[in-house]
PDB file of C-alpha atoms in Angstrom:
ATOM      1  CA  UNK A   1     -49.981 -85.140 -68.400  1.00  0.00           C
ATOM      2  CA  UNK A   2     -51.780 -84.332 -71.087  1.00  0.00           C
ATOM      3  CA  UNK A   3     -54.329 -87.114 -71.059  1.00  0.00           C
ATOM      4  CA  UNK A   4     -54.954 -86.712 -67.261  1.00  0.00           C
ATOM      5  CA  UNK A   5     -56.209 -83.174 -67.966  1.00  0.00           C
ATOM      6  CA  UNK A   6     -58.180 -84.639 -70.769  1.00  0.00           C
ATOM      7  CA  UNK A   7     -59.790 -86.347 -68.447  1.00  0.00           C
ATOM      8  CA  UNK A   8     -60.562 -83.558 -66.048  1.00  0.00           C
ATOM      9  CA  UNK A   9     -62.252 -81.885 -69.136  1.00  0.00           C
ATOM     10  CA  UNK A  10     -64.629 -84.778 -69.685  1.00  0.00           C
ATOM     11  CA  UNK A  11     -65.509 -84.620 -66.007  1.00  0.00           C
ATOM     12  CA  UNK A  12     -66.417 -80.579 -66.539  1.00  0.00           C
ATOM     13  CA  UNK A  13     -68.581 -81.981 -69.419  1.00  0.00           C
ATOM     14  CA  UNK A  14     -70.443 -84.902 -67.545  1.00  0.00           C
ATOM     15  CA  UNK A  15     -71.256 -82.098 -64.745  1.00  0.00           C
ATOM     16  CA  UNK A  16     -72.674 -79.903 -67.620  1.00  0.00           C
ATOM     17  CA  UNK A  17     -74.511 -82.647 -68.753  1.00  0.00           C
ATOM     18  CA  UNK A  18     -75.845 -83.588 -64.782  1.00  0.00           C
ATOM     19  CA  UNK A  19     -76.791 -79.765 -64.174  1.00  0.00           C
ATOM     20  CA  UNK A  20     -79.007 -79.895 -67.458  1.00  0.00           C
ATOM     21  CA  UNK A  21     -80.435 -83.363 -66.637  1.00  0.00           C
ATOM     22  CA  UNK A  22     -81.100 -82.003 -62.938  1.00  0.00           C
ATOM     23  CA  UNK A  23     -82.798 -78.536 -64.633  1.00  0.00           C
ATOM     24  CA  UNK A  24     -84.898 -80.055 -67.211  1.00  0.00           C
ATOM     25  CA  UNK A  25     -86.135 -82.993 -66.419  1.00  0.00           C
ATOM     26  CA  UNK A  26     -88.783 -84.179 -64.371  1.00  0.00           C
ATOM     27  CA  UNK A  27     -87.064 -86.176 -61.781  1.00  0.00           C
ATOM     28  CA  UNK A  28     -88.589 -87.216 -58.240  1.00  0.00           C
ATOM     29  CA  UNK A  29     -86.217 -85.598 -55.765  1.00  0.00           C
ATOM     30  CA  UNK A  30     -84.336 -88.130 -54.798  1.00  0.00           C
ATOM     31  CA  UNK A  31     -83.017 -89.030 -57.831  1.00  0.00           C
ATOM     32  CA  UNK A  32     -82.360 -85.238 -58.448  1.00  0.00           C
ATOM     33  CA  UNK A  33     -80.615 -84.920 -55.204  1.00  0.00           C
ATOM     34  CA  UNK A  34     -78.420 -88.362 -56.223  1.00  0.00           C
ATOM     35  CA  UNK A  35     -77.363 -86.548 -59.695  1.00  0.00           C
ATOM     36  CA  UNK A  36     -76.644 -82.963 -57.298  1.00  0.00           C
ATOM     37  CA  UNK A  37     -73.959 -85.068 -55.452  1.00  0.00           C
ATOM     38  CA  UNK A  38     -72.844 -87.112 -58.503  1.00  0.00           C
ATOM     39  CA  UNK A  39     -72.113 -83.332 -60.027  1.00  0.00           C
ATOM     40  CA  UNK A  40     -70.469 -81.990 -57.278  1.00  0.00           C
ATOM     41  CA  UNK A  41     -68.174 -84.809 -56.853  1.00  0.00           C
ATOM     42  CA  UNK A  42     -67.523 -85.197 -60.513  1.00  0.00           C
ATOM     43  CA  UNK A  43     -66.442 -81.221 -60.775  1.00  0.00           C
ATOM     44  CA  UNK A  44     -64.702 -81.224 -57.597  1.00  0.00           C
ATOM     45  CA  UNK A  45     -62.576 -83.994 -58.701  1.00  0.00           C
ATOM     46  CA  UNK A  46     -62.257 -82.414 -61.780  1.00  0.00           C
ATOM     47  CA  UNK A  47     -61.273 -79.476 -60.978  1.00  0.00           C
ATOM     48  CA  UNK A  48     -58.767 -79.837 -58.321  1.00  0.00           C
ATOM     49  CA  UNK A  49     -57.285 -82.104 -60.451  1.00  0.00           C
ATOM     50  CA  UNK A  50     -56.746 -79.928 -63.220  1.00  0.00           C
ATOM     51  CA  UNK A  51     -55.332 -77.187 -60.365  1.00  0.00           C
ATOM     52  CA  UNK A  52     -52.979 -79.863 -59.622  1.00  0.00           C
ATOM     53  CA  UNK A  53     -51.814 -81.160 -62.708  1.00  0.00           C
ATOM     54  CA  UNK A  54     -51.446 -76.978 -63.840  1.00  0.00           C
ATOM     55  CA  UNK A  55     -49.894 -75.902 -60.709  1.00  0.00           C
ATOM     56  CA  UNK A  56     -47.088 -79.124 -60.812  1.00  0.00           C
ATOM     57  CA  UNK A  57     -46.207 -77.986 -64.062  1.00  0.00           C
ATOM     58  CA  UNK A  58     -46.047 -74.272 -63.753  1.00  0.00           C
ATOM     59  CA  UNK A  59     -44.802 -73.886 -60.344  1.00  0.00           C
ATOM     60  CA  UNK A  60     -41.762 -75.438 -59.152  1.00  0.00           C
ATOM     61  CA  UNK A  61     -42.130 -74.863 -55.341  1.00  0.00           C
ATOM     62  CA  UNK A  62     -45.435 -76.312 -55.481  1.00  0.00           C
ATOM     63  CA  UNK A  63     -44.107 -79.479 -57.246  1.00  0.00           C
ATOM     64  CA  UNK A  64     -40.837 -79.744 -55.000  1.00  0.00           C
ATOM     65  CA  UNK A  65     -43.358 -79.499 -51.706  1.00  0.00           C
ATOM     66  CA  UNK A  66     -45.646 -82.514 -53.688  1.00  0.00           C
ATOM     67  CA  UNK A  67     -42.474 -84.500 -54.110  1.00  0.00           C
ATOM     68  CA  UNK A  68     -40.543 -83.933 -50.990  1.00  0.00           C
ATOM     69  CA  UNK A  69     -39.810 -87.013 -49.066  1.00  0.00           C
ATOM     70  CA  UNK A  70     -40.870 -85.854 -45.584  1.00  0.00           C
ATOM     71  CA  UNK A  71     -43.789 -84.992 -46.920  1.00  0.00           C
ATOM     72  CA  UNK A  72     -44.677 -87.674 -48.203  1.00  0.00           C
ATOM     73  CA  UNK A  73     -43.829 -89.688 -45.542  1.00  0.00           C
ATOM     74  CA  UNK A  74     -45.932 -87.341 -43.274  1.00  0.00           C
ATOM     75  CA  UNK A  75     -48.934 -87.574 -45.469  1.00  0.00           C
ATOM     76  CA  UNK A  76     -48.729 -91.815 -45.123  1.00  0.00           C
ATOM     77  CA  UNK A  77     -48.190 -91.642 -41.312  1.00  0.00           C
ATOM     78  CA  UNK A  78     -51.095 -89.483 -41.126  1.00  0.00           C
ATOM     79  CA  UNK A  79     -53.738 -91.422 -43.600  1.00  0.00           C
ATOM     80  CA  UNK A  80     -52.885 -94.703 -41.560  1.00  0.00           C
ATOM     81  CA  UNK A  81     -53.218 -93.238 -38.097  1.00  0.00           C
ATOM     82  CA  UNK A  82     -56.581 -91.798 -40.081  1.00  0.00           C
ATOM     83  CA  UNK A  83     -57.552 -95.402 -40.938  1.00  0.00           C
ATOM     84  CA  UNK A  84     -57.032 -95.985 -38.107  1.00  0.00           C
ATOM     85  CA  UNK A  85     -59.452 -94.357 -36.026  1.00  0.00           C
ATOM     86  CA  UNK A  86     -62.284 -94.346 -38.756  1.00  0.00           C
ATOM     87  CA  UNK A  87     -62.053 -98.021 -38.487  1.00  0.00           C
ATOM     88  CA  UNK A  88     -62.496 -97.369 -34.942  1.00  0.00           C
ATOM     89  CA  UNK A  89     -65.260 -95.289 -35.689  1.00  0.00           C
ATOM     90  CA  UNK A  90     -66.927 -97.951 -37.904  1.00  0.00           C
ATOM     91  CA  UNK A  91     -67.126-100.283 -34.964  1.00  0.00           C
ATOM     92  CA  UNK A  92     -68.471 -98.240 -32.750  1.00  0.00           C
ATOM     93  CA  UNK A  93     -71.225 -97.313 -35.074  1.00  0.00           C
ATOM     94  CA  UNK A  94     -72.137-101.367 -35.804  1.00  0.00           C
ATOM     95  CA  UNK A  95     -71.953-101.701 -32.240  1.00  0.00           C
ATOM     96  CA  UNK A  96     -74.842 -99.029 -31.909  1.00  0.00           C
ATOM     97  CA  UNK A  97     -76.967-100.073 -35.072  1.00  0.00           C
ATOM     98  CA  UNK A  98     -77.068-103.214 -32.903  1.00  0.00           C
ATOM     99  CA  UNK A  99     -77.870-101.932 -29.885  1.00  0.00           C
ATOM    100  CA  UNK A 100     -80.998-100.069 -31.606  1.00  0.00           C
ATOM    101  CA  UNK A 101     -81.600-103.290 -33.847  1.00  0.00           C
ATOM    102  CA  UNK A 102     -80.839-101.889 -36.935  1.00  0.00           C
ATOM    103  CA  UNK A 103     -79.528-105.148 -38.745  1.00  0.00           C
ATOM    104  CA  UNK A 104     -79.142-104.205 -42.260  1.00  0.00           C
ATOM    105  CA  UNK A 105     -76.845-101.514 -41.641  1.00  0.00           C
ATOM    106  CA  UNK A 106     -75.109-103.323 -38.812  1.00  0.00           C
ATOM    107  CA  UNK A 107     -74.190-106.284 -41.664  1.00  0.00           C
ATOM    108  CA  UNK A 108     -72.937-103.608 -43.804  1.00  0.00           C
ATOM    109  CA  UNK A 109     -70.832-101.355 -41.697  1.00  0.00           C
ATOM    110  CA  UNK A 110     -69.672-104.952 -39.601  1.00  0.00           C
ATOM    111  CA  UNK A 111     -68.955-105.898 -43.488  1.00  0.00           C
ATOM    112  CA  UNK A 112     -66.825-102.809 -44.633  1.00  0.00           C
ATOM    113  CA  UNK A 113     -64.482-103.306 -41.175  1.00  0.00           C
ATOM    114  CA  UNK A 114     -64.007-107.191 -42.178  1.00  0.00           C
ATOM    115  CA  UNK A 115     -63.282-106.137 -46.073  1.00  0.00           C
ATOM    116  CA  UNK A 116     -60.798-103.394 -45.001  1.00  0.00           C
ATOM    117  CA  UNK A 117     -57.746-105.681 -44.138  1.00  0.00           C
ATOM    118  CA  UNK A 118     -58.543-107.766 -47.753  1.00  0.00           C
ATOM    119  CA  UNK A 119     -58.343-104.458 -49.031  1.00  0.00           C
ATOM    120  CA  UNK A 120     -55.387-103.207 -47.230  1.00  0.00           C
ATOM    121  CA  UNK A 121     -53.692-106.527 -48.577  1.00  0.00           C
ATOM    122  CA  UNK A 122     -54.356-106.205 -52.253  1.00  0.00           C
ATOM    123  CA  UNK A 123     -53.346-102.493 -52.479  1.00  0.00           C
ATOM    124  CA  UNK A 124     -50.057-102.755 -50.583  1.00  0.00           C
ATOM    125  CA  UNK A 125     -49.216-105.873 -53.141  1.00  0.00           C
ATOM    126  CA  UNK A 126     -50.507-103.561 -55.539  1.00  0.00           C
ATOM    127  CA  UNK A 127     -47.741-100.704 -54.634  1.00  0.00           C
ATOM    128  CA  UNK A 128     -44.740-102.873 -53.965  1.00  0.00           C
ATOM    129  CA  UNK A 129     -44.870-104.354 -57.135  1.00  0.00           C
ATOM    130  CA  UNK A 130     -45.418-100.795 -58.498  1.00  0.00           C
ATOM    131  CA  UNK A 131     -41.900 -99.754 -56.957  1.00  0.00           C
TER     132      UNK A 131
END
């Protein structure tokens, strides 16, 4: 546990380090806007991480509701009926970059849909040697 939130300290560092890039430097603004989302994400992630890995250890209720069974089963039912429709979503949106001939990010959203069941392959492998 203890190298997780070692981790999660590093990440409050790099976002230090992005917020004084961002306010001293001379940036154009889209590369200033790139490094604003790269911070955010990096200290979000950090920091709910860190309120997870503190809260498992400190509370028991919270850590009994994390490892329940039904709930865990309820949280896989609902991220596959989730993949579900935003794969739905995905074709629907190469179907309309087609329709208004925008090819480049027709080939990339038609490419995520046909690398998601490659994916889907490799990770479940992935878990059930894991278990």
């Amino acid at each position: 546990m203890k190298s997780k939130n070692v981790l999660c300290y590093a990440g409050y560092a790099v976002s230090l380090a992005l917020i004084i890039i961002i306010a001293l430097t001379d940036l154009p603004l889209q590369i200033d806007t790139a490094l604003g989302i790269v911070f955010a994400a990096v200290f979000s992630i950090s920091h709910t991480q860190l309120l997870h890995n503190k809260m498992m250890q400190d509370d028991s209720d919270y850590r009994i509701n994390v490892l329940d069974e039904r709930n865990i089963l309820i949280k896989e039912k609902a991220g596959n009926i989730t993949n579900m429709i935003t794969l739905v979503l995905l074709g629907i949106i190469t179907v309309v970059f087609i329709a208004f001939n925008y090819i480049v990010p027709a080939i990339m959203t038609g490419l995520l849909i046909a690398i998601h069941p490659i994916l889907l392959i490799i990770i479940s492998t992935m878990i059930e040697k894991k278990i």
